[in-house]
PDB file of C-alpha atoms and ligand atoms in Angstrom:
ATOM      1  CA  MET A 144      11.059   3.160   5.412  1.00 90.00           C
ATOM      2  CA  ARG A 145       9.348   2.073   2.227  1.00 96.00           C
ATOM      3  CA  SER A 146       5.693   1.165   2.065  1.00 97.00           C
ATOM      4  CA  GLY A 147       2.863   0.415  -0.267  1.00 97.00           C
ATOM      5  CA  PHE A 148      -0.226  -1.536  -1.173  1.00 97.00           C
ATOM      6  CA  ILE A 149      -0.075  -4.865  -2.982  1.00 97.00           C
ATOM      7  CA  SER A 150      -3.210  -6.579  -4.222  1.00 96.00           C
ATOM      8  CA  ILE A 151      -3.297 -10.386  -4.376  1.00 97.00           C
ATOM      9  CA  ILE A 152      -5.549 -11.640  -7.158  1.00 96.00           C
ATOM     10  CA  GLY A 153      -6.231 -14.869  -9.030  1.00 95.00           C
ATOM     11  CA  ARG A 154      -8.734 -17.639  -9.668  1.00 95.00           C
ATOM     12  CA  PRO A 155     -10.578 -19.209  -6.745  1.00 96.00           C
ATOM     13  CA  ASN A 156      -8.739 -21.828  -4.677  1.00 97.00           C
ATOM     14  CA  VAL A 157      -5.201 -21.080  -5.937  1.00 97.00           C
ATOM     15  CA  GLY A 158      -3.979 -20.254  -2.412  1.00 98.00           C
ATOM     16  CA  LYS A 159      -4.258 -16.454  -2.117  1.00 98.00           C
ATOM     17  CA  SER A 160      -5.504 -16.456   1.472  1.00 98.00           C
ATOM     18  CA  THR A 161      -3.008 -19.110   2.572  1.00 98.00           C
ATOM     19  CA  LEU A 162      -0.306 -16.897   1.073  1.00 98.00           C
ATOM     20  CA  ILE A 163      -1.420 -13.704   2.827  1.00 98.00           C
ATOM     21  CA  ASN A 164      -1.535 -15.571   6.151  1.00 98.00           C
ATOM     22  CA  ARG A 165       2.025 -16.762   5.595  1.00 98.00           C
ATOM     23  CA  LEU A 166       3.203 -13.315   4.501  1.00 98.00           C
ATOM     24  CA  VAL A 167       1.890 -11.577   7.617  1.00 97.00           C
ATOM     25  CA  GLY A 168       2.690 -14.493   9.934  1.00 96.00           C
ATOM     26  CA  GLU A 169      -0.788 -14.948  11.409  1.00 96.00           C
ATOM     27  CA  LYS A 170      -4.072 -16.438  10.264  1.00 97.00           C
ATOM     28  CA  ILE A 171      -6.075 -13.371   9.298  1.00 98.00           C
ATOM     29  CA  ALA A 172      -7.977 -14.851   6.336  1.00 98.00           C
ATOM     30  CA  ILE A 173      -9.975 -18.068   6.325  1.00 98.00           C
ATOM     31  CA  VAL A 174      -8.926 -20.884   4.027  1.00 98.00           C
ATOM     32  CA  SER A 175     -10.701 -23.927   2.606  1.00 98.00           C
ATOM     33  CA  ASP A 176     -10.321 -26.577  -0.053  1.00 97.00           C
ATOM     34  CA  LYS A 177     -13.484 -25.253  -1.731  1.00 96.00           C
ATOM     35  CA  PRO A 178     -13.400 -22.485  -4.346  1.00 95.00           C
ATOM     36  CA  SER A 179     -14.854 -19.041  -3.532  1.00 94.00           C
ATOM     37  CA  THR A 180     -13.981 -19.007   0.146  1.00 96.00           C
ATOM     38  CA  THR A 181     -12.994 -15.329   0.400  1.00 96.00           C
ATOM     39  CA  ARG A 182     -15.830 -12.828  -0.049  1.00 94.00           C
ATOM     40  CA  ASN A 183     -14.355  -9.533   1.100  1.00 93.00           C
ATOM     41  CA  LEU A 184     -11.249  -7.471   0.617  1.00 93.00           C
ATOM     42  CA  ILE A 185      -8.997  -8.359   3.527  1.00 95.00           C
ATOM     43  CA  GLN A 186      -5.950  -6.309   4.415  1.00 96.00           C
ATOM     44  CA  GLY A 187      -2.914  -8.100   5.807  1.00 98.00           C
ATOM     45  CA  ILE A 188      -0.041  -5.977   7.074  1.00 98.00           C
ATOM     46  CA  TYR A 189       3.627  -6.967   6.969  1.00 98.00           C
ATOM     47  CA  THR A 190       6.101  -4.749   8.806  1.00 97.00           C
ATOM     48  CA  ASP A 191       9.867  -5.002   9.357  1.00 96.00           C
ATOM     49  CA  ASP A 192      12.631  -2.428   9.999  1.00 95.00           C
ATOM     50  CA  GLU A 193      12.790  -1.353   6.387  1.00 95.00           C
ATOM     51  CA  LYS A 194       9.295  -1.687   5.029  1.00 97.00           C
ATOM     52  CA  GLN A 195       5.580  -1.933   5.547  1.00 98.00           C
ATOM     53  CA  ILE A 196       3.512  -3.783   2.964  1.00 98.00           C
ATOM     54  CA  VAL A 197      -0.267  -3.721   3.056  1.00 97.00           C
ATOM     55  CA  PHE A 198      -1.482  -6.811   1.215  1.00 98.00           C
ATOM     56  CA  ILE A 199      -5.050  -7.023  -0.009  1.00 96.00           C
ATOM     57  CA  ASP A 200      -6.521 -10.506  -0.275  1.00 97.00           C
ATOM     58  CA  THR A 201      -9.389 -10.649  -2.762  1.00 95.00           C
ATOM     59  CA  PRO A 202     -12.195 -13.032  -3.742  1.00 95.00           C
ATOM     60  CA  GLY A 203     -11.180 -15.432  -6.530  1.00 94.00           C
ATOM     61  CA  ILE A 204     -12.103 -14.176  -9.997  1.00 93.00           C
ATOM     62  CA  HIS A 205     -14.666 -16.526 -11.545  1.00 90.00           C
ATOM     63  CA  LYS A 206     -17.630 -16.713 -13.875  1.00 88.00           C
ATOM     64  CA  PRO A 207     -20.453 -15.340 -11.714  1.00 88.00           C
ATOM     65  CA  VAL A 208     -23.749 -17.176 -11.284  1.00 88.00           C
ATOM     66  CA  HIS A 209     -25.298 -14.988  -8.598  1.00 91.00           C
ATOM     67  CA  ARG A 210     -25.418 -11.250  -8.098  1.00 91.00           C
ATOM     68  CA  LEU A 211     -23.091 -11.897  -5.168  1.00 91.00           C
ATOM     69  CA  GLY A 212     -20.567 -13.427  -7.609  1.00 90.00           C
ATOM     70  CA  ASN A 213     -20.560 -10.211  -9.627  1.00 89.00           C
ATOM     71  CA  LYS A 214     -19.805  -8.209  -6.528  1.00 87.00           C
ATOM     72  CA  LEU A 215     -16.950 -10.523  -5.593  1.00 89.00           C
ATOM     73  CA  ASN A 216     -15.321 -10.133  -9.023  1.00 88.00           C
ATOM     74  CA  ASN A 217     -15.763  -6.368  -8.832  1.00 86.00           C
ATOM     75  CA  GLN A 218     -13.988  -6.310  -5.491  1.00 85.00           C
ATOM     76  CA  ALA A 219     -11.044  -8.157  -6.976  1.00 83.00           C
ATOM     77  CA  TYR A 220     -10.769  -5.700  -9.879  1.00 81.00           C
ATOM     78  CA  TYR A 221     -11.430  -2.678  -7.696  1.00 79.00           C
ATOM     79  CA  SER A 222      -8.632  -3.662  -5.337  1.00 79.00           C
ATOM     80  CA  SER A 223      -6.076  -3.032  -8.069  1.00 80.00           C
ATOM     81  CA  ASP A 224      -6.929   0.683  -8.296  1.00 81.00           C
ATOM     82  CA  ASP A 225      -4.980   1.665  -5.205  1.00 84.00           C
ATOM     83  CA  ALA A 226      -2.247  -0.935  -5.446  1.00 94.00           C
ATOM     84  CA  ASP A 227       1.395  -0.239  -6.310  1.00 95.00           C
ATOM     85  CA  ALA A 228       1.664  -3.656  -7.891  1.00 96.00           C
ATOM     86  CA  LEU A 229      -0.388  -6.810  -8.253  1.00 96.00           C
ATOM     87  CA  VAL A 230       0.515 -10.295  -7.184  1.00 97.00           C
ATOM     88  CA  LEU A 231      -1.231 -12.744  -9.505  1.00 97.00           C
ATOM     89  CA  VAL A 232      -1.385 -16.206  -7.951  1.00 97.00           C
ATOM     90  CA  MET A 233      -1.575 -19.287 -10.172  1.00 97.00           C
ATOM     91  CA  ASP A 234      -1.706 -22.839  -8.870  1.00 97.00           C
ATOM     92  CA  ALA A 235       1.461 -24.439 -10.274  1.00 97.00           C
ATOM     93  CA  SER A 236       0.057 -27.906  -9.685  1.00 97.00           C
ATOM     94  CA  THR A 237      -2.814 -27.541 -12.162  1.00 96.00           C
ATOM     95  CA  GLU A 238      -2.852 -27.131 -15.945  1.00 94.00           C
ATOM     96  CA  LEU A 239      -3.224 -23.664 -17.416  1.00 91.00           C
ATOM     97  CA  GLY A 240      -6.895 -23.316 -18.312  1.00 89.00           C
ATOM     98  CA  LYS A 241      -9.693 -21.065 -19.460  1.00 88.00           C
ATOM     99  CA  GLY A 242     -10.016 -19.570 -15.995  1.00 88.00           C
ATOM    100  CA  ASP A 243      -6.386 -18.388 -16.114  1.00 89.00           C
ATOM    101  CA  LYS A 244      -6.964 -16.844 -19.520  1.00 88.00           C
ATOM    102  CA  PHE A 245     -10.062 -15.057 -18.188  1.00 88.00           C
ATOM    103  CA  VAL A 246      -7.931 -13.429 -15.482  1.00 90.00           C
ATOM    104  CA  ILE A 247      -4.977 -12.635 -17.778  1.00 91.00           C
ATOM    105  CA  ASP A 248      -7.286 -10.929 -20.290  1.00 88.00           C
ATOM    106  CA  ARG A 249      -8.492  -8.629 -17.571  1.00 84.00           C
ATOM    107  CA  LEU A 250      -4.944  -7.687 -16.607  1.00 84.00           C
ATOM    108  CA  SER A 251      -4.310  -6.088 -19.963  1.00 76.00           C
ATOM    109  CA  SER A 252      -6.044  -2.895 -18.832  1.00 78.00           C
ATOM    110  CA  VAL A 253      -4.001  -2.619 -15.620  1.00 84.00           C
ATOM    111  CA  GLU A 254      -0.986  -0.397 -16.049  1.00 86.00           C
ATOM    112  CA  LYS A 255       0.843  -1.728 -13.021  1.00 92.00           C
ATOM    113  CA  PRO A 256       3.607  -4.247 -12.474  1.00 95.00           C
ATOM    114  CA  VAL A 257       2.211  -7.763 -12.141  1.00 96.00           C
ATOM    115  CA  ILE A 258       4.278 -10.270 -10.162  1.00 98.00           C
ATOM    116  CA  LEU A 259       3.326 -13.846 -10.935  1.00 98.00           C
ATOM    117  CA  VAL A 260       3.360 -16.220  -7.981  1.00 98.00           C
ATOM    118  CA  LEU A 261       3.295 -19.914  -8.843  1.00 98.00           C
ATOM    119  CA  SER A 262       1.773 -21.490  -5.741  1.00 98.00           C
ATOM    120  CA  LYS A 263       1.734 -24.973  -4.180  1.00 98.00           C
ATOM    121  CA  ILE A 264       5.177 -25.954  -5.499  1.00 98.00           C
ATOM    122  CA  ASP A 265       5.457 -28.520  -2.701  1.00 98.00           C
ATOM    123  CA  LYS A 266       3.363 -30.698  -5.013  1.00 98.00           C
ATOM    124  CA  LEU A 267       5.930 -30.472  -7.841  1.00 98.00           C
ATOM    125  CA  THR A 268       9.473 -31.672  -8.548  1.00 98.00           C
ATOM    126  CA  ASN A 269      12.148 -29.071  -9.370  1.00 97.00           C
ATOM    127  CA  GLU A 270      12.018 -30.137 -12.969  1.00 98.00           C
ATOM    128  CA  GLU A 271       8.258 -29.638 -13.097  1.00 98.00           C
ATOM    129  CA  ILE A 272       8.622 -26.176 -11.546  1.00 98.00           C
ATOM    130  CA  LEU A 273      11.084 -25.119 -14.255  1.00 98.00           C
ATOM    131  CA  LYS A 274       8.788 -26.478 -16.924  1.00 97.00           C
ATOM    132  CA  LYS A 275       5.884 -24.519 -15.449  1.00 97.00           C
ATOM    133  CA  ILE A 276       7.882 -21.276 -15.431  1.00 97.00           C
ATOM    134  CA  ASP A 277       8.730 -21.858 -19.059  1.00 97.00           C
ATOM    135  CA  GLU A 278       5.084 -22.427 -19.877  1.00 96.00           C
ATOM    136  CA  VAL A 279       3.815 -19.203 -18.258  1.00 96.00           C
ATOM    137  CA  LYS A 280       6.631 -16.746 -18.855  1.00 95.00           C
ATOM    138  CA  ASP A 281       5.269 -15.459 -22.164  1.00 94.00           C
ATOM    139  CA  ILE A 282       1.530 -15.353 -21.476  1.00 94.00           C
ATOM    140  CA  TYR A 283       1.894 -11.857 -20.001  1.00 95.00           C
ATOM    141  CA  PRO A 284       4.796  -9.399 -19.520  1.00 95.00           C
ATOM    142  CA  PHE A 285       5.175 -10.247 -15.819  1.00 96.00           C
ATOM    143  CA  ALA A 286       7.474  -8.021 -13.784  1.00 97.00           C
ATOM    144  CA  ASP A 287       8.776 -11.129 -12.002  1.00 98.00           C
ATOM    145  CA  ILE A 288       7.898 -14.784 -11.508  1.00 98.00           C
ATOM    146  CA  VAL A 289       8.249 -16.316  -8.036  1.00 98.00           C
ATOM    147  CA  PRO A 290       7.445 -19.966  -7.282  1.00 98.00           C
ATOM    148  CA  VAL A 291       6.376 -20.472  -3.642  1.00 98.00           C
ATOM    149  CA  SER A 292       4.893 -22.930  -1.213  1.00 98.00           C
ATOM    150  CA  SER A 293       2.911 -21.182   1.506  1.00 98.00           C
ATOM    151  CA  ILE A 294       2.375 -24.413   3.383  1.00 98.00           C
ATOM    152  CA  LYS A 295       6.090 -25.267   3.472  1.00 98.00           C
ATOM    153  CA  ASN A 296       7.153 -21.617   3.837  1.00 98.00           C
ATOM    154  CA  ASP A 297       9.281 -21.996   0.746  1.00 98.00           C
ATOM    155  CA  ASN A 298      10.552 -18.877  -1.084  1.00 98.00           C
ATOM    156  CA  ILE A 299       8.263 -16.493   0.828  1.00 98.00           C
ATOM    157  CA  ASP A 300      11.259 -14.309   1.809  1.00 97.00           C
ATOM    158  CA  ARG A 301      12.247 -14.039  -1.808  1.00 98.00           C
ATOM    159  CA  LEU A 302       8.710 -12.922  -2.675  1.00 98.00           C
ATOM    160  CA  LEU A 303       8.915 -10.195  -0.020  1.00 98.00           C
ATOM    161  CA  ASP A 304      12.240  -9.005  -1.501  1.00 97.00           C
ATOM    162  CA  VAL A 305      10.804  -8.909  -5.000  1.00 98.00           C
ATOM    163  CA  ILE A 306       7.742  -6.985  -3.836  1.00 98.00           C
ATOM    164  CA  SER A 307       9.936  -4.415  -2.016  1.00 97.00           C
ATOM    165  CA  LYS A 308      11.166  -3.142  -5.359  1.00 96.00           C
ATOM    166  CA  TYR A 309       7.695  -1.924  -6.241  1.00 97.00           C
ATOM    167  CA  LEU A 310       6.778  -0.030  -3.076  1.00 97.00           C
ATOM    168  CA  THR A 311       6.228   3.637  -3.850  1.00 94.00           C
ATOM    169  CA  ASP A 312       5.458   5.312  -0.499  1.00 95.00           C
ATOM    170  CA  ASN A 313       7.449   6.039   2.609  1.00 95.00           C
ATOM    171  CA  VAL A 314       4.862   6.369   5.376  1.00 95.00           C
ATOM    172  CA  MET A 315       3.752   3.861   7.981  1.00 95.00           C
ATOM    173  CA  TYR A 316       0.069   3.189   7.453  1.00 96.00           C
ATOM    174  CA  PHE A 317      -0.396   0.988  10.517  1.00 97.00           C
ATOM    175  CA  PRO A 318       1.264   0.512  13.903  1.00 96.00           C
ATOM    176  CA  ASP A 319       3.971  -2.133  13.546  1.00 92.00           C
ATOM    177  CA  ARG A 320       2.181  -4.802  15.587  1.00 92.00           C
ATOM    178  CA  GLU A 321      -1.011  -4.710  13.561  1.00 96.00           C
ATOM    179  CA  VAL A 322      -1.459  -7.610  11.112  1.00 97.00           C
ATOM    180  CA  THR A 323      -4.899  -6.817   9.736  1.00 98.00           C
ATOM    181  CA  SER A 324      -7.397  -3.985   9.549  1.00 96.00           C
ATOM    182  CA  SER A 325     -10.339  -6.403   9.811  1.00 96.00           C
ATOM    183  CA  SER A 326     -12.553  -5.937  12.850  1.00 96.00           C
ATOM    184  CA  ILE A 327     -12.784  -8.631  15.506  1.00 97.00           C
ATOM    185  CA  GLU A 328     -16.500  -8.971  14.700  1.00 96.00           C
ATOM    186  CA  PHE A 329     -15.713  -9.761  11.067  1.00 96.00           C
ATOM    187  CA  ARG A 330     -12.992 -12.249  12.000  1.00 97.00           C
ATOM    188  CA  LEU A 331     -15.311 -14.082  14.394  1.00 98.00           C
ATOM    189  CA  CYS A 332     -17.978 -14.419  11.693  1.00 97.00           C
ATOM    190  CA  GLU A 333     -15.374 -15.649   9.236  1.00 97.00           C
ATOM    191  CA  ILE A 334     -14.245 -18.344  11.671  1.00 98.00           C
ATOM    192  CA  VAL A 335     -17.787 -19.721  11.740  1.00 98.00           C
ATOM    193  CA  ARG A 336     -17.967 -19.586   7.962  1.00 98.00           C
ATOM    194  CA  GLU A 337     -14.688 -21.479   7.722  1.00 98.00           C
ATOM    195  CA  LYS A 338     -16.053 -24.311   9.846  1.00 98.00           C
ATOM    196  CA  ILE A 339     -19.181 -24.465   7.673  1.00 98.00           C
ATOM    197  CA  LEU A 340     -16.932 -24.691   4.600  1.00 98.00           C
ATOM    198  CA  GLU A 341     -14.985 -27.478   6.276  1.00 98.00           C
ATOM    199  CA  LEU A 342     -17.957 -29.511   7.467  1.00 98.00           C
ATOM    200  CA  THR A 343     -20.492 -29.196   4.640  1.00 97.00           C
ATOM    201  CA  ASP A 344     -20.371 -29.839   0.910  1.00 94.00           C
ATOM    202  CA  GLU A 345     -21.157 -28.435  -2.510  1.00 90.00           C
ATOM    203  CA  GLU A 346     -23.544 -25.469  -2.556  1.00 91.00           C
ATOM    204  CA  ILE A 347     -24.247 -25.524   1.198  1.00 95.00           C
ATOM    205  CA  PRO A 348     -21.372 -23.341   2.422  1.00 95.00           C
ATOM    206  CA  HIS A 349     -21.825 -20.918  -0.447  1.00 94.00           C
ATOM    207  CA  SER A 350     -25.456 -20.318   0.406  1.00 94.00           C
ATOM    208  CA  CYS A 351     -24.544 -19.251   3.964  1.00 96.00           C
ATOM    209  CA  THR A 352     -23.260 -16.039   5.425  1.00 96.00           C
ATOM    210  CA  CYS A 353     -22.634 -15.050   9.045  1.00 96.00           C
ATOM    211  CA  VAL A 354     -23.617 -11.939  10.946  1.00 95.00           C
ATOM    212  CA  LEU A 355     -22.662 -11.069  14.498  1.00 96.00           C
ATOM    213  CA  SER A 356     -25.787 -10.073  16.398  1.00 96.00           C
ATOM    214  CA  ASP A 357     -24.229  -9.388  19.797  1.00 97.00           C
ATOM    215  CA  MET A 358     -21.011  -9.615  21.777  1.00 98.00           C
ATOM    216  CA  THR A 359     -20.684  -9.048  25.512  1.00 98.00           C
ATOM    217  CA  GLU A 360     -17.834  -9.527  27.936  1.00 97.00           C
ATOM    218  CA  ASP A 361     -17.634 -10.350  31.605  1.00 95.00           C
ATOM    219  CA  ASP A 362     -14.714 -11.244  33.887  1.00 95.00           C
ATOM    220  CA  LYS A 363     -14.222 -14.740  32.631  1.00 95.00           C
ATOM    221  CA  THR A 364     -15.852 -15.030  29.231  1.00 98.00           C
ATOM    222  CA  ILE A 365     -16.652 -13.300  25.988  1.00 98.00           C
ATOM    223  CA  ASN A 366     -20.166 -14.127  24.815  1.00 98.00           C
ATOM    224  CA  VAL A 367     -20.524 -14.206  21.057  1.00 98.00           C
ATOM    225  CA  TYR A 368     -23.873 -14.445  19.245  1.00 98.00           C
ATOM    226  CA  ILE A 369     -23.752 -15.146  15.527  1.00 98.00           C
ATOM    227  CA  ASP A 370     -26.579 -15.634  13.025  1.00 97.00           C
ATOM    228  CA  ILE A 371     -25.894 -18.067  10.208  1.00 97.00           C
ATOM    229  CA  VAL A 372     -28.003 -16.754   7.344  1.00 97.00           C
ATOM    230  CA  VAL A 373     -29.021 -19.352   4.731  1.00 97.00           C
ATOM    231  CA  ASP A 374     -31.003 -18.937   1.519  1.00 94.00           C
ATOM    232  CA  ARG A 375     -33.602 -21.705   1.990  1.00 95.00           C
ATOM    233  CA  ASP A 376     -35.068 -23.903   4.711  1.00 96.00           C
ATOM    234  CA  ALA A 377     -33.541 -27.078   3.260  1.00 96.00           C
ATOM    235  CA  VAL A 378     -30.083 -25.625   3.918  1.00 97.00           C
ATOM    236  CA  LYS A 379     -31.123 -24.612   7.414  1.00 97.00           C
ATOM    237  CA  LYS A 380     -31.982 -28.245   8.111  1.00 97.00           C
ATOM    238  CA  ILE A 381     -28.575 -29.431   6.930  1.00 97.00           C
ATOM    239  CA  ILE A 382     -26.663 -26.811   8.928  1.00 98.00           C
ATOM    240  CA  ILE A 383     -28.551 -27.744  12.090  1.00 98.00           C
ATOM    241  CA  GLY A 384     -28.172 -31.447  11.321  1.00 97.00           C
ATOM    242  CA  LYS A 385     -29.731 -34.490  12.962  1.00 97.00           C
ATOM    243  CA  LYS A 386     -30.459 -33.668  16.594  1.00 97.00           C
ATOM    244  CA  GLY A 387     -28.536 -30.436  16.112  1.00 97.00           C
ATOM    245  CA  LEU A 388     -25.254 -32.300  15.832  1.00 98.00           C
ATOM    246  CA  MET A 389     -23.897 -30.411  12.825  1.00 98.00           C
ATOM    247  CA  LEU A 390     -24.484 -27.019  14.409  1.00 98.00           C
ATOM    248  CA  LYS A 391     -22.876 -28.295  17.581  1.00 98.00           C
ATOM    249  CA  GLU A 392     -19.742 -29.366  15.742  1.00 98.00           C
ATOM    250  CA  ILE A 393     -19.511 -26.080  13.825  1.00 98.00           C
ATOM    251  CA  GLY A 394     -19.834 -24.260  17.152  1.00 98.00           C
ATOM    252  CA  MET A 395     -17.258 -26.382  18.945  1.00 98.00           C
ATOM    253  CA  LYS A 396     -14.619 -25.978  16.251  1.00 98.00           C
ATOM    254  CA  ALA A 397     -15.284 -22.261  15.904  1.00 98.00           C
ATOM    255  CA  ARG A 398     -15.136 -21.671  19.640  1.00 98.00           C
ATOM    256  CA  VAL A 399     -11.674 -23.226  19.983  1.00 98.00           C
ATOM    257  CA  GLU A 400     -10.340 -20.922  17.309  1.00 98.00           C
ATOM    258  CA  MET A 401     -12.074 -17.873  18.767  1.00 98.00           C
ATOM    259  CA  GLU A 402     -10.471 -18.583  22.129  1.00 98.00           C
ATOM    260  CA  ASN A 403      -7.057 -18.674  20.451  1.00 97.00           C
ATOM    261  CA  LEU A 404      -7.714 -15.349  18.821  1.00 97.00           C
ATOM    262  CA  LEU A 405      -9.259 -13.574  21.820  1.00 97.00           C
ATOM    263  CA  LYS A 406      -7.061 -15.259  24.463  1.00 97.00           C
ATOM    264  CA  LYS A 407     -10.088 -15.633  26.674  1.00 98.00           C
ATOM    265  CA  GLN A 408     -12.836 -18.183  27.289  1.00 98.00           C
ATOM    266  CA  VAL A 409     -15.614 -17.889  24.727  1.00 98.00           C
ATOM    267  CA  TYR A 410     -19.289 -18.725  24.991  1.00 98.00           C
ATOM    268  CA  LEU A 411     -20.615 -19.038  21.453  1.00 98.00           C
ATOM    269  CA  GLU A 412     -24.252 -19.153  20.441  1.00 98.00           C
ATOM    270  CA  LEU A 413     -25.203 -19.833  16.829  1.00 98.00           C
ATOM    271  CA  TYR A 414     -28.633 -19.222  15.389  1.00 98.00           C
ATOM    272  CA  VAL A 415     -29.654 -20.323  11.874  1.00 98.00           C
ATOM    273  CA  LYS A 416     -32.026 -18.111   9.967  1.00 96.00           C
ATOM    274  CA  THR A 417     -33.452 -18.203   6.426  1.00 96.00           C
ATOM    275  CA  LEU A 418     -33.438 -15.152   4.153  1.00 95.00           C
ATOM    276  CA  ARG A 419     -34.786 -16.485   0.872  1.00 94.00           C
ATOM    277  CA  LYS A 420     -32.365 -16.051  -2.063  1.00 92.00           C
ATOM    278  CA  TRP A 421     -30.207 -13.545  -0.201  1.00 94.00           C
ATOM    279  CA  ARG A 422     -27.417 -13.944  -2.754  1.00 93.00           C
ATOM    280  CA  ASP A 423     -29.566 -12.504  -5.517  1.00 93.00           C
ATOM    281  CA  LYS A 424     -31.343  -9.718  -3.672  1.00 91.00           C
ATOM    282  CA  GLU A 425     -29.735  -6.308  -3.640  1.00 89.00           C
ATOM    283  CA  LYS A 426     -31.497  -5.392  -0.418  1.00 88.00           C
ATOM    284  CA  TYR A 427     -30.020  -8.342   1.458  1.00 89.00           C
ATOM    285  CA  LEU A 428     -26.578  -7.895  -0.074  1.00 90.00           C
ATOM    286  CA  ASN A 429     -26.648  -4.306   1.171  1.00 87.00           C
ATOM    287  CA  GLU A 430     -27.827  -5.307   4.622  1.00 84.00           C
ATOM    288  CA  LEU A 431     -25.229  -8.049   4.842  1.00 86.00           C
ATOM    289  CA  GLY A 432     -22.445  -5.623   3.975  1.00 80.00           C
ATOM    290  CA  PHE A 433     -21.460  -6.696   0.477  1.00 83.00           C
ATOM    291  CA  ASN A 434     -21.711  -3.197  -0.987  1.00 71.00           C
ATOM    292  CA  GLU A 435     -19.415  -1.429   1.389  1.00 60.00           C
ATOM    293  CA  PHE A 436     -16.242  -1.104  -0.630  1.00 53.00           C
TER     294      PHE A 436
HETATM  295  N1  GTP B  95      -0.140 -28.239  -1.100  1.00 67.77           N
HETATM  296  C1  GTP B  95      -0.410 -26.940  -0.930  1.00 67.77           C
HETATM  297  N2  GTP B  95      -1.702 -26.552  -0.766  1.00 67.77           N
HETATM  298  C2  GTP B  95      -1.948 -25.238  -0.593  1.00 67.77           C
HETATM  299  C3  GTP B  95      -0.911 -24.256  -0.562  1.00 67.77           C
HETATM  300  N3  GTP B  95      -1.477 -23.048  -0.406  1.00 67.77           N
HETATM  301  C4  GTP B  95      -2.817 -23.259  -0.321  1.00 67.77           C
HETATM  302  N4  GTP B  95      -3.107 -24.567  -0.430  1.00 67.77           N
HETATM  303  C5  GTP B  95      -4.447 -25.193  -0.349  1.00 67.77           C
HETATM  304  O1  GTP B  95      -5.269 -24.704  -1.397  1.00 67.77           O
HETATM  305  C6  GTP B  95      -6.634 -24.604  -0.961  1.00 67.77           C
HETATM  306  C7  GTP B  95      -7.171 -23.220  -1.236  1.00 67.77           C
HETATM  307  O2  GTP B  95      -6.497 -22.284  -0.427  1.00 67.77           O
HETATM  308  P1  GTP B  95      -7.043 -20.799  -0.176  1.00 67.77           P
HETATM  309  O3  GTP B  95      -5.919 -20.029   0.436  1.00 67.77           O
HETATM  310  O4  GTP B  95      -8.342 -20.830   0.530  1.00 67.77           O
HETATM  311  O5  GTP B  95      -7.268 -20.308  -1.703  1.00 67.77           O
HETATM  312  P2  GTP B  95      -7.814 -18.893  -2.224  1.00 67.77           P
HETATM  313  O6  GTP B  95      -7.072 -18.582  -3.479  1.00 67.77           O
HETATM  314  O7  GTP B  95      -7.774 -17.873  -1.164  1.00 67.77           O
HETATM  315  O8  GTP B  95      -9.318 -19.273  -2.592  1.00 67.77           O
HETATM  316  P3  GTP B  95     -10.624 -18.291  -2.751  1.00 67.77           P
HETATM  317  O9  GTP B  95     -10.747 -17.494  -1.506  1.00 67.77           O
HETATM  318  O10 GTP B  95     -11.712 -19.264  -2.934  1.00 67.77           O
HETATM  319  O11 GTP B  95     -10.407 -17.464  -3.970  1.00 67.77           O
HETATM  320  C8  GTP B  95      -6.634 -24.986   0.526  1.00 67.77           C
HETATM  321  O12 GTP B  95      -7.026 -26.332   0.643  1.00 67.77           O
HETATM  322  C9  GTP B  95      -5.171 -24.795   0.931  1.00 67.77           C
HETATM  323  O13 GTP B  95      -4.784 -25.631   1.998  1.00 67.77           O
HETATM  324  C10 GTP B  95       0.446 -24.713  -0.693  1.00 67.77           C
HETATM  325  O14 GTP B  95       1.431 -23.954  -0.650  1.00 67.77           O
HETATM  326  N5  GTP B  95       0.619 -26.061  -0.881  1.00 67.77           N
HETATM  327 MG1   MG B  96      -9.284 -16.812  -0.280  1.00 67.77          MG
END
């Protein structure tokens, strides 16, 4: 048995969370087409007869605007401390840019193998993939370069094989059925946040966070109570929507997914509450759990 920790880092929106979900074979991290979806370190566990790999999904590294943004970057860097190797994800379907350089510059201080994953290759022809590899192979002394498509499940096995070479331990960290160390409470809140990301635009989803206020269970149903915390009343209005329709849709979509996860009927109650400028206030960030790592 070989085992180890592998941190998945990269710019926002390159497909890190989609990749971790594919690697562990279950949706454990929320995904959206908007940058800065992930806000916490999320462990995803892959186990087979020969190995156990604990993947750590991280917030995308970006130029921070809020205090919260600083914390998210720090989490991404911090996650590399305990890792045996890093997986750096780059979106193969976009041009190399300043953001990539920003991340690469920060790698220079990491004395660990860095495996480059070129993601979203389903959007490219074979010729374009080869050209991309050629373009990136000298920007950093990568231990390996693996092009993948998480959506099409293309080359994921090869990535697992490559990663196996860098595992340094030989203990099982988790029981073999476990796919994440995240609590159910956290996953339920994230499901609500994912629906907000899906249904609202621009700054709206980023100015929200979700907190579970209560959860009870009876014979037939699990009752889930979640507060959607927003940073100003104008956002609260948008989240609730005309005649409460937006909140209703968020709730409906979230409930379906919660029922899939919990395998039981769910009653979900959402409550929207304003905490002015929570993203910039240390006190709120502490209370909302952004200082825990
Ligand atoms: N075509 C294609 N799209 C993908 C693939 N992987 C991810 N995406 C899309 O890319 C977008 C971003 O995916 P995420 O997994 O949320 O990206 P992330 O890197 O975790 O983003 P942050 O959490 O914001 O840092 C979503 O719309 C995904 O559906 C892929 O293999 N192919
Ligand atoms: Mg993510």
